[in-house]
XYZ file of C-alpha atoms in Angstrom:
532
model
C 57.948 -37.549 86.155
C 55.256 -38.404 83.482
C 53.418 -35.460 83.589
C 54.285 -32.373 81.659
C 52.690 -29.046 82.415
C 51.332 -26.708 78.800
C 53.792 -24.561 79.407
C 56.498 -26.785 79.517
C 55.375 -28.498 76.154
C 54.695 -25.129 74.131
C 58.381 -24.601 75.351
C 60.434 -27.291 74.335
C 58.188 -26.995 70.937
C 59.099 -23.403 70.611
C 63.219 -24.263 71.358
C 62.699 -26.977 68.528
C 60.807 -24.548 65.735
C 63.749 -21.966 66.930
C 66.325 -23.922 66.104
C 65.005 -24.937 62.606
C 64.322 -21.394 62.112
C 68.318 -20.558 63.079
C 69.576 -23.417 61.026
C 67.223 -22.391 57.927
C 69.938 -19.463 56.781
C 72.906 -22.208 56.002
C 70.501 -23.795 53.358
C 69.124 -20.840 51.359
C 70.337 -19.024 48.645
C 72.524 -15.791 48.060
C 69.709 -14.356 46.611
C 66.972 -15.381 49.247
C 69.468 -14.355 52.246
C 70.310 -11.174 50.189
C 66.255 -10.181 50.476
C 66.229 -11.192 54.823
C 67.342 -8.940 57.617
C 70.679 -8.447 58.125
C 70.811 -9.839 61.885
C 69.146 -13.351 60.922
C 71.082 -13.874 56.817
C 74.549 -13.374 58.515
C 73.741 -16.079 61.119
C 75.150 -18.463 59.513
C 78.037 -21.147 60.268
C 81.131 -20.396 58.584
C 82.724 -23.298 56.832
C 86.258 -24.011 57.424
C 89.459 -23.727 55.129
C 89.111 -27.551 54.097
C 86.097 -26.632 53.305
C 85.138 -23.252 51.473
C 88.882 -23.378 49.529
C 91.181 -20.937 51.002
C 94.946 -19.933 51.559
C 97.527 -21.919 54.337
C 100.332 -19.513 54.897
C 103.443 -20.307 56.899
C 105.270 -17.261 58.535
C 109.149 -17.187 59.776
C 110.003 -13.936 61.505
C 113.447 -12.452 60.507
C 115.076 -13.075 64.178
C 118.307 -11.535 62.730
C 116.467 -8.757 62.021
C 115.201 -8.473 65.282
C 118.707 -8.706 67.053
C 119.972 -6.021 64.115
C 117.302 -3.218 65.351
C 118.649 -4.204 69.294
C 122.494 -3.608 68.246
C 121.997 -0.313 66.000
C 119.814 0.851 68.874
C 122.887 0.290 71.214
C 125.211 1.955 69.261
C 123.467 5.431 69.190
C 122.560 4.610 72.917
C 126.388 3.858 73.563
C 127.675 6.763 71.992
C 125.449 9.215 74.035
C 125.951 7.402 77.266
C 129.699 7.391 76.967
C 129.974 10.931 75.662
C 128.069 11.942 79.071
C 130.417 9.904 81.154
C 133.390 11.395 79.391
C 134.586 7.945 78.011
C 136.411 8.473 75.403
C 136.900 6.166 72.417
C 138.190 5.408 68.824
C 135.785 3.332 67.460
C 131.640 1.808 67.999
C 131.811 -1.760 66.008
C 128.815 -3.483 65.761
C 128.961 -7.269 66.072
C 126.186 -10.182 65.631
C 124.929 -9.889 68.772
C 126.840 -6.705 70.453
C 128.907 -3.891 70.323
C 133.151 -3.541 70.897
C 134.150 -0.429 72.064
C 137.875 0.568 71.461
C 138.902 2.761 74.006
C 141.482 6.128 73.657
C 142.885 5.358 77.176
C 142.541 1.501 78.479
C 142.450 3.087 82.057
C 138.582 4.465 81.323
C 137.653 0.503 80.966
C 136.048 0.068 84.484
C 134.608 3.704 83.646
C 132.946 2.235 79.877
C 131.311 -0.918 81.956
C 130.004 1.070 84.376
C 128.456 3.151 81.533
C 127.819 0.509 79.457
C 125.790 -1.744 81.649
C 123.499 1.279 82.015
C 122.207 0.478 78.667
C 120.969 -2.666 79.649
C 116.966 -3.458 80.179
C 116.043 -5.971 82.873
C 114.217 -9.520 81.943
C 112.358 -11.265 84.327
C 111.640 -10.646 87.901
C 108.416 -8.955 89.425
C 107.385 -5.993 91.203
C 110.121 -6.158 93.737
C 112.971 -6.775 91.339
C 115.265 -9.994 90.914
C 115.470 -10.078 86.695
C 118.589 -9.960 85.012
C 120.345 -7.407 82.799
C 119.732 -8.505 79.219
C 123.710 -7.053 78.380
C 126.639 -9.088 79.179
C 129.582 -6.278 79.510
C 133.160 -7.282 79.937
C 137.002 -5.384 78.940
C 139.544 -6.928 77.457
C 142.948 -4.904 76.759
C 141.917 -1.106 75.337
C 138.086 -2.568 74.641
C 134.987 -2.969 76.098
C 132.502 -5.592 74.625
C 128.824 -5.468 75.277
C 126.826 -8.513 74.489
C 123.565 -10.038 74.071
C 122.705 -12.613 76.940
C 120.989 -15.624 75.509
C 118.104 -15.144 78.221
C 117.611 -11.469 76.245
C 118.016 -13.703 73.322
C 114.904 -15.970 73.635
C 113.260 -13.521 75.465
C 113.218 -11.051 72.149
C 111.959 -14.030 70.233
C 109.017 -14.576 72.447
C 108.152 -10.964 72.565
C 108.705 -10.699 68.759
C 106.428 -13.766 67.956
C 104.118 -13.000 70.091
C 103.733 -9.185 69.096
C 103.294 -10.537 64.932
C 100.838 -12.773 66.075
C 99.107 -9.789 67.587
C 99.784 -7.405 64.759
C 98.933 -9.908 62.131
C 95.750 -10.846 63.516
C 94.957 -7.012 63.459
C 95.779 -7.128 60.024
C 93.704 -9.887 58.718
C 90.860 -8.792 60.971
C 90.792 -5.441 59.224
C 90.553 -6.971 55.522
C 87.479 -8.649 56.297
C 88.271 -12.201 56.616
C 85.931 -14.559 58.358
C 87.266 -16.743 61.323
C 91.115 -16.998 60.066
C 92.788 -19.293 61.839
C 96.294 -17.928 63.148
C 98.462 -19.574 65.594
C 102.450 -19.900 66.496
C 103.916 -23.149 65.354
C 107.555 -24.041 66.678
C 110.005 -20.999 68.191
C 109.853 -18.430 65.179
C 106.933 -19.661 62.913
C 103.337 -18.346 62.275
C 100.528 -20.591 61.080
C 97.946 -18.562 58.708
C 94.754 -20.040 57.457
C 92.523 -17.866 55.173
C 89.025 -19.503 54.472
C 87.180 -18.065 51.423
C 90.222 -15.527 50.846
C 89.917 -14.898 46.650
C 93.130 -13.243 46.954
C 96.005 -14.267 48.326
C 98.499 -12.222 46.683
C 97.343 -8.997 48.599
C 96.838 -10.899 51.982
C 101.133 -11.530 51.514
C 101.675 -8.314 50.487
C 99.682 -6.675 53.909
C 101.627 -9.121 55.561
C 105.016 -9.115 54.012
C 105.620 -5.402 54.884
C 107.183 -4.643 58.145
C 104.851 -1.113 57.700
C 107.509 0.600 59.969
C 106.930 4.495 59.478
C 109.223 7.173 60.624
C 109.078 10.776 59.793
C 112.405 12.171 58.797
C 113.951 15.397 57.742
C 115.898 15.320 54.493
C 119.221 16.636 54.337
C 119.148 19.543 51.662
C 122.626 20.311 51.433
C 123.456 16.918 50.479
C 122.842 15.292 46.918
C 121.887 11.443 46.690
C 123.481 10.420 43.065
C 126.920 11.382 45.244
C 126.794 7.765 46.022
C 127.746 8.386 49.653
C 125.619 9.381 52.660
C 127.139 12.005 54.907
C 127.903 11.064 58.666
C 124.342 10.573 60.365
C 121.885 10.520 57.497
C 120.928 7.634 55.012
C 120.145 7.219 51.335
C 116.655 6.311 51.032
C 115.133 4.968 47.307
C 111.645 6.918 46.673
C 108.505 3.919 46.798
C 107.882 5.584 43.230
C 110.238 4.683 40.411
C 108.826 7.072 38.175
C 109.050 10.200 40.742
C 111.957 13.150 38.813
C 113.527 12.455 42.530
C 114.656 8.824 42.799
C 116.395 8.869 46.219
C 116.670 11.456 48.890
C 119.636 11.753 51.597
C 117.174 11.389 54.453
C 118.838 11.956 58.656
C 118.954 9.151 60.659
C 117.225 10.829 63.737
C 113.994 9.948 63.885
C 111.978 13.048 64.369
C 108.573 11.111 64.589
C 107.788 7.557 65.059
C 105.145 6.014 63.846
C 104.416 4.262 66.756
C 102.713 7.328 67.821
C 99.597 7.030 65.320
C 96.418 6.521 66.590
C 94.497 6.360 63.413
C 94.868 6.114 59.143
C 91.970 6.046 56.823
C 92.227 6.501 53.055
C 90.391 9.279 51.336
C 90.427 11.585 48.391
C 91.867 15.049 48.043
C 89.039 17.351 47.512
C 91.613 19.525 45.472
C 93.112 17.294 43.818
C 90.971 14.154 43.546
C 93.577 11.296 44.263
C 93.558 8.680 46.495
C 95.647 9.862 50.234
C 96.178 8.630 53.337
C 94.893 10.548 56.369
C 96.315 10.004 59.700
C 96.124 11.033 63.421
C 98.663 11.178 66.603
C 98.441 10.245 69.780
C 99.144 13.230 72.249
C 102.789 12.437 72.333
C 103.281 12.418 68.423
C 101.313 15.632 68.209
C 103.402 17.425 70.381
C 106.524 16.448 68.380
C 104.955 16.928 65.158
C 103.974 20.101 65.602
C 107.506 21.269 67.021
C 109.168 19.799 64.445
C 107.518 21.696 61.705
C 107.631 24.711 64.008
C 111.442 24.725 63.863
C 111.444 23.426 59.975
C 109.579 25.718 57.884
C 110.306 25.335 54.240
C 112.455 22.574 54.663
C 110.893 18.977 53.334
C 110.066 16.205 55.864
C 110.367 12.644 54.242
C 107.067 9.921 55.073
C 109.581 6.777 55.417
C 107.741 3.707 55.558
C 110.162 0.693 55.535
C 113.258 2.032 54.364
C 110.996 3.847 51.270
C 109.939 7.538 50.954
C 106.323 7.776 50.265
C 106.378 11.013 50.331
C 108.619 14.257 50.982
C 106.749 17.267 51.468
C 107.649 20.735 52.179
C 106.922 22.081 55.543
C 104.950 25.602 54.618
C 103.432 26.198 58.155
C 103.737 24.624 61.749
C 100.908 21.420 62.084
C 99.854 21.637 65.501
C 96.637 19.622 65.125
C 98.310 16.327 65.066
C 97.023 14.954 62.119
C 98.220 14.869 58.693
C 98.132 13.531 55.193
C 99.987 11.089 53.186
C 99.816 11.630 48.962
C 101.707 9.617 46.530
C 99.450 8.492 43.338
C 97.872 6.360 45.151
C 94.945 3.633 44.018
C 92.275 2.873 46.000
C 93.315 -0.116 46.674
C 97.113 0.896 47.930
C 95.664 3.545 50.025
C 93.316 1.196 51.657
C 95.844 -1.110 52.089
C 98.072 1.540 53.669
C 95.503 2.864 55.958
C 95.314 -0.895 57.355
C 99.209 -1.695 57.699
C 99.214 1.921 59.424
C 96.074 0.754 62.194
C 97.576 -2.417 62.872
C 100.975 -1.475 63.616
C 104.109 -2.300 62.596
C 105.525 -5.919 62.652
C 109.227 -5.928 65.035
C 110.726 -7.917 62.152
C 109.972 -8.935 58.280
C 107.760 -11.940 57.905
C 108.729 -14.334 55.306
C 106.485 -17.214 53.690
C 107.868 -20.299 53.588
C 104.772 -22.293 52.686
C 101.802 -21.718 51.076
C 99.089 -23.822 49.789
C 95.596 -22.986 47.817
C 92.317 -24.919 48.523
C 90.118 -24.770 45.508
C 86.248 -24.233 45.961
C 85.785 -27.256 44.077
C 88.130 -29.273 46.506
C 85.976 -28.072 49.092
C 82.735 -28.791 48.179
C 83.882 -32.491 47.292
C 84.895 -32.392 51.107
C 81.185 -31.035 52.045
C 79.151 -33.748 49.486
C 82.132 -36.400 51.446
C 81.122 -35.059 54.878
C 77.365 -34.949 54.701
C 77.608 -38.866 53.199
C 79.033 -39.421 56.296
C 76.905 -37.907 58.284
C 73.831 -38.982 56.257
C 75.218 -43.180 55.877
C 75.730 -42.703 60.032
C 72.500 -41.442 60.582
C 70.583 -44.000 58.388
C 72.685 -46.806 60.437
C 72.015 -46.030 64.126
C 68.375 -45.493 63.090
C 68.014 -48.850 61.265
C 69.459 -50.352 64.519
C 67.304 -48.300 66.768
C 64.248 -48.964 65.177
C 64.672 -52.613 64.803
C 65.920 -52.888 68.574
C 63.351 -50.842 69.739
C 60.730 -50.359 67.738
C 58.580 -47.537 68.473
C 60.645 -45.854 71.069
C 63.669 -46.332 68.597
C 61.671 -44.248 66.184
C 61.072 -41.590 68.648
C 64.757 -41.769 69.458
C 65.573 -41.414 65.597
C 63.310 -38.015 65.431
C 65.334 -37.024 68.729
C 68.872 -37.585 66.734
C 67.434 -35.121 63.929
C 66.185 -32.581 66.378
C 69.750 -32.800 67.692
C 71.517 -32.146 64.626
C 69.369 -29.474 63.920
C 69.981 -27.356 67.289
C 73.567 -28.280 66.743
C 73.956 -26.400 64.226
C 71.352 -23.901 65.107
C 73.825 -22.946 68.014
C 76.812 -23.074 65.745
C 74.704 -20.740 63.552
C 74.365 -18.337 66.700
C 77.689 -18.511 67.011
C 78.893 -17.665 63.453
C 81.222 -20.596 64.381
C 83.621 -21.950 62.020
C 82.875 -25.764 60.472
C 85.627 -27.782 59.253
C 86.035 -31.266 58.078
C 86.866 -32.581 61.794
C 83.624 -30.610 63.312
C 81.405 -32.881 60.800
C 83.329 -36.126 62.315
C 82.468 -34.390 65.669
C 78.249 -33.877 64.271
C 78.692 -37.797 63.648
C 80.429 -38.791 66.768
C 77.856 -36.670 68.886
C 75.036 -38.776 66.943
C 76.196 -41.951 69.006
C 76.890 -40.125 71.976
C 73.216 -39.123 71.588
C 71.428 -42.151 71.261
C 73.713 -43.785 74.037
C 71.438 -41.981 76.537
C 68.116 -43.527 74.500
C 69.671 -46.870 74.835
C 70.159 -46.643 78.447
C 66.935 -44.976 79.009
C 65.358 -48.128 76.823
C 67.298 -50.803 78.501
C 66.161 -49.655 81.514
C 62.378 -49.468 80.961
C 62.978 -53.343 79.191
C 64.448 -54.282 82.563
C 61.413 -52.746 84.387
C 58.510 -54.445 81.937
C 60.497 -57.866 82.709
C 60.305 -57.640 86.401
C 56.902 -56.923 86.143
C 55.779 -53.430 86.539
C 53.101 -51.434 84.960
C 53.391 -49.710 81.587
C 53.620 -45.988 83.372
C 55.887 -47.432 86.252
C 58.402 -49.229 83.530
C 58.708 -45.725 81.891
C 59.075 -43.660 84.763
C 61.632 -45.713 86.212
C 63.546 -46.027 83.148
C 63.950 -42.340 82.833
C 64.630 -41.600 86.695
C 67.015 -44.692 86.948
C 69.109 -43.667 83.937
C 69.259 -39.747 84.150
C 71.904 -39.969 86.396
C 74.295 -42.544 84.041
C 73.338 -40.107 81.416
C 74.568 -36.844 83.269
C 78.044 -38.604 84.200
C 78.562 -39.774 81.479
C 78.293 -36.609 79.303
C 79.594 -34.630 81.695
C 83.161 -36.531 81.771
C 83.017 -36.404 77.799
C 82.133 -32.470 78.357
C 85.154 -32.288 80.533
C 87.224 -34.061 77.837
C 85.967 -31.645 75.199
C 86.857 -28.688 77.557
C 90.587 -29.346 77.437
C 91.254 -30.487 73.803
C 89.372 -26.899 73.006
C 91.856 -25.294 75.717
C 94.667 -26.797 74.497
C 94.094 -27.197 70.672
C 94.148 -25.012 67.935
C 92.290 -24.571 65.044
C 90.717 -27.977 63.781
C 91.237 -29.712 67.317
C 88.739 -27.056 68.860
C 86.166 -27.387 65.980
C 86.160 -30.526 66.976
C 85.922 -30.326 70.309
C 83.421 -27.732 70.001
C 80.921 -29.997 67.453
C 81.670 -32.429 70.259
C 80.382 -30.373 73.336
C 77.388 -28.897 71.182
C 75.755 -32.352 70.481
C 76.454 -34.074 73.816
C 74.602 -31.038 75.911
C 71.942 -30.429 73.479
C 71.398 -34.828 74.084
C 70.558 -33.655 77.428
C 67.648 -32.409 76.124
C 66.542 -34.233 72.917
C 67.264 -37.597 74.439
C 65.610 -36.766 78.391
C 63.049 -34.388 77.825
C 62.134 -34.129 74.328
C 61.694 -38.343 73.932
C 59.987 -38.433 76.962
C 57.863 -35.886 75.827
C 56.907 -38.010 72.829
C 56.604 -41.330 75.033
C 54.153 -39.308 77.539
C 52.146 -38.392 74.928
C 51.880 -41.524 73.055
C 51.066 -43.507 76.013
C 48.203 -40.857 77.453
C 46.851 -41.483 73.879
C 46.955 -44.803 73.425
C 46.451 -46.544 76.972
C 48.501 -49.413 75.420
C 48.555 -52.911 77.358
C 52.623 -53.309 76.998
C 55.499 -51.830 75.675
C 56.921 -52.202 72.344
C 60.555 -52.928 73.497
């Protein structure tokens, strides 16, 4: 127990000069990291909102909206289905949450729910069936109604949340931000936290726009200022005030979806020099983009990207290569910004802030100086009591709280983890978690000395009798630390993470590394008794 192999000291020496030389990046300069190797400056713990100043967002997604795409898409499915069945009918009304269908001849109702319930997807169940239609379709008199159930109801929400949260993250991910913090908060609500983020104004923009893109043929024999779209096409306002062409009369059908891209970076035109956006399709798109402008030679198809017309080009050959390119007087920055709503996807409904709050730098670093006081005032304390309960093994106990602060955040540092004000209350808690084990460990070899064993047998007994105290006990608090970082979110699992880092790394400052110290100090001294 009280001897210690070279090998074994060289290595826990090297694991201690390791972790200095991990830590050593969070306390040197721009300029100093700026002149190191890429692989060691950017290992480096990344300081949390509270922290580094920042932007707190609060996202609601536009439910209505969501049930609005559901309905429109049931009318054009409605009118195809009942045209096949030979239904006929007067009149498609959309509703809140459905569609009424007035009937020609009230006898064709059985006929229209029959049809009707066709349209309906199934929610729940498995592999072997047993969901339930998300339509509720009844008649009543010369109409049919076909409703919304409120199990399709929360079920869209949950898909629609969870799909923003998915698409957003892309989003955020692609602009370069460093461990943002995004999580769902209540039924219809997103929770955005930017750390570092010097401009907020284009983060809302990215994700205020639904990005939906559709390719569209425009309707040539038509003429917007009219005032009045003809049956199955829309008027569409041109993303460019200043174009000679403020609106087009764009079809409905969508020839393209945009869900079919596979890839948008921005560029220059060689030609030309401005700023475009090039894009790619999946096999699928391909094949409908290039037999679309097979069939449409000289006739303009319109780039709609939420409800807007980028751009309206004229077809002058067939594109069978399934990729393309986007112009519109760009900047850089817009066709950057394009390129990354295009990547991510488009959001199933608008996303509207309802709250937002800036952290300034300054407000920050006050919460850094604040948090290292802490840490520093706790640090000073448990060693003034460790030292004058202990003496000489407090001391070495003292060194052993450094060296665990230092591998702490060593392994956040590995980690690129994310520090916030709560994971420096977790660096302080884990200092008396850490010299709980040196307390047992000295209580013990106290207990020993006054029963009267020898100097090396009150040691080795005091280790061997308290290792297993000290593994229980840190494993339960391990345990603990396991769920809150399952279960929290954002500051709860810095926490919890802070937590975990100092009580397993005690494992080893406070068992091996102290005994390490106490071996060697009693092999060089030969001392007569123990100062505890």
């Amino acid at each position: 127990m009280l001897y210690f192999p070279r090998w074994k000291i060289f290595l826990i020496v090297a694991i201690c000069v390791l972790g200095t030389i991990l830590t050593l990046p969070n306390f040197l300069s721009r300029e100093t990291l700026s002149a190191l190797p890429n692989w060691y400056a950017h290992n480096r713990v990344n300081l949390g909102l509270d922290l580094r100043g920042g932007s707190h967002l609060l996202l609601e997604v536009d439910m209505g909206a969501v049930i609005r795409d559901r309905v429109e898409g049931l009318v054009d499915s409605a009118r195809t289905q009942l045209r096949n069945d030979n239904v006929g009918y007067t009149a498609i009304n959309p509703g809140d949450r459905g569609i009424t269908v007035q009937l020609r001849d009230p006898a064709q109702a059985d006929t229209a729910v029959r049809s009707l319930r066709q349209l309906a997807n199934t929610i729940g169940g498995g592999p072997l069936g047993g969901g339930q239609p998300d339509l509720e379709v009844t008649a009543s008199g010369g109409s049919v109604t076909a409703r919304l159930s409120e199990i399709a109801l929360r079920e869209r929400a949950t898909q629609a949340i969870e799909q923003s949260i998915e698409i957003v993250r892309r989003r955020i991910d692609e602009t370069g931000v460093n461990e943002p913090t995004i999580a769902r908060q209540g039924a219809d609500r997103i929770l955005v936290q930017l750390p570092g983020v010097e401009d907020p104004d284009r983060v809302k923009r990215l994700l205020g726009t639904t990005a939906k893109m559709t390719f569209r043929l425009v309707d040539m024999n038509a003429d917007p200022s009219a005032g009045r779209a003809p049956p199955g096409t829309d008027i569409l306002p041109s993303a460019e005030g200043g174009r000679a062409q403020s609106a087009y009369v764009i079809r409905k059908k969508v020839e393209v979806d945009g869900a079919n891209l596979t890839n948008a970076t921005a560029g220059s035109n060689p030609q030309t020099g401005e700023w475009v956006v090039n894009f790619e399709f999946d096999s699928i798109g391909a094949r409908r983009f290039a037999d679309v402008t097979r069939a449409n030679v000289g006739r303009p198809f319109a780039i709609v990207l939420d409800n807007k017309v980028i751009s309206a080009p004229v077809i002058r050959e067939p594109i069978t290569g399934g990729r393309g390119q986007i112009s519109g007087s760009f900047t850089a920055a817009d066709a950057n910004d394009l390129a990354v709503l295009l990547r991510a996807g488009a959001l199933p409904a608008p996303l509207k802030v309802i709250e937002e709050r800036t952290v300034g730098p300054d407000l920050g670093a006050d919460s850094i100086r604040a948090g290292l006081m802490a840490v520093g005032i706790g640090f000073v304390l448990v060693c003034t009591y460790m030292i004058a309960a202990y003496g000489l093994f407090g001391a070495f106990a003292c060194f052993a709280l450094l060296v665990n602060t230092v591998l702490t955040l060593a392994a956040l540092s590995l980690l690129q983890a994310t520090l916030t004000l709560p994971g420096i209350a977790g660096i302080l808690l884990s200092l008396g978690l850490a010299v709980d084990a040196n307390i047992l460990i000295n209580e013990r070899v106290r207990e020993e000395t006054k029963k009267g064993r020898g100097v090396f047998g009150s040691v080795e007994a005091g280790f061997s009798r308290a290792y297993s105290t000290i593994v229980d006990a840190n494993l339960t608090t391990a345990i603990k630390m396991a769920i809150l970082f399952v279960l929290g979110t954002g500051a709860i699992k810095g926490f919890a993470v802070t937590i975990t880092f100092g009580i397993l790394i005690s494992l080893f400052t406070a068992t091996v590394l102290v005994r390490l110290m106490m071996v060697s100090w009693l092999r060089k001294t030969r001392p007569a008794a123990l100062p505890v």
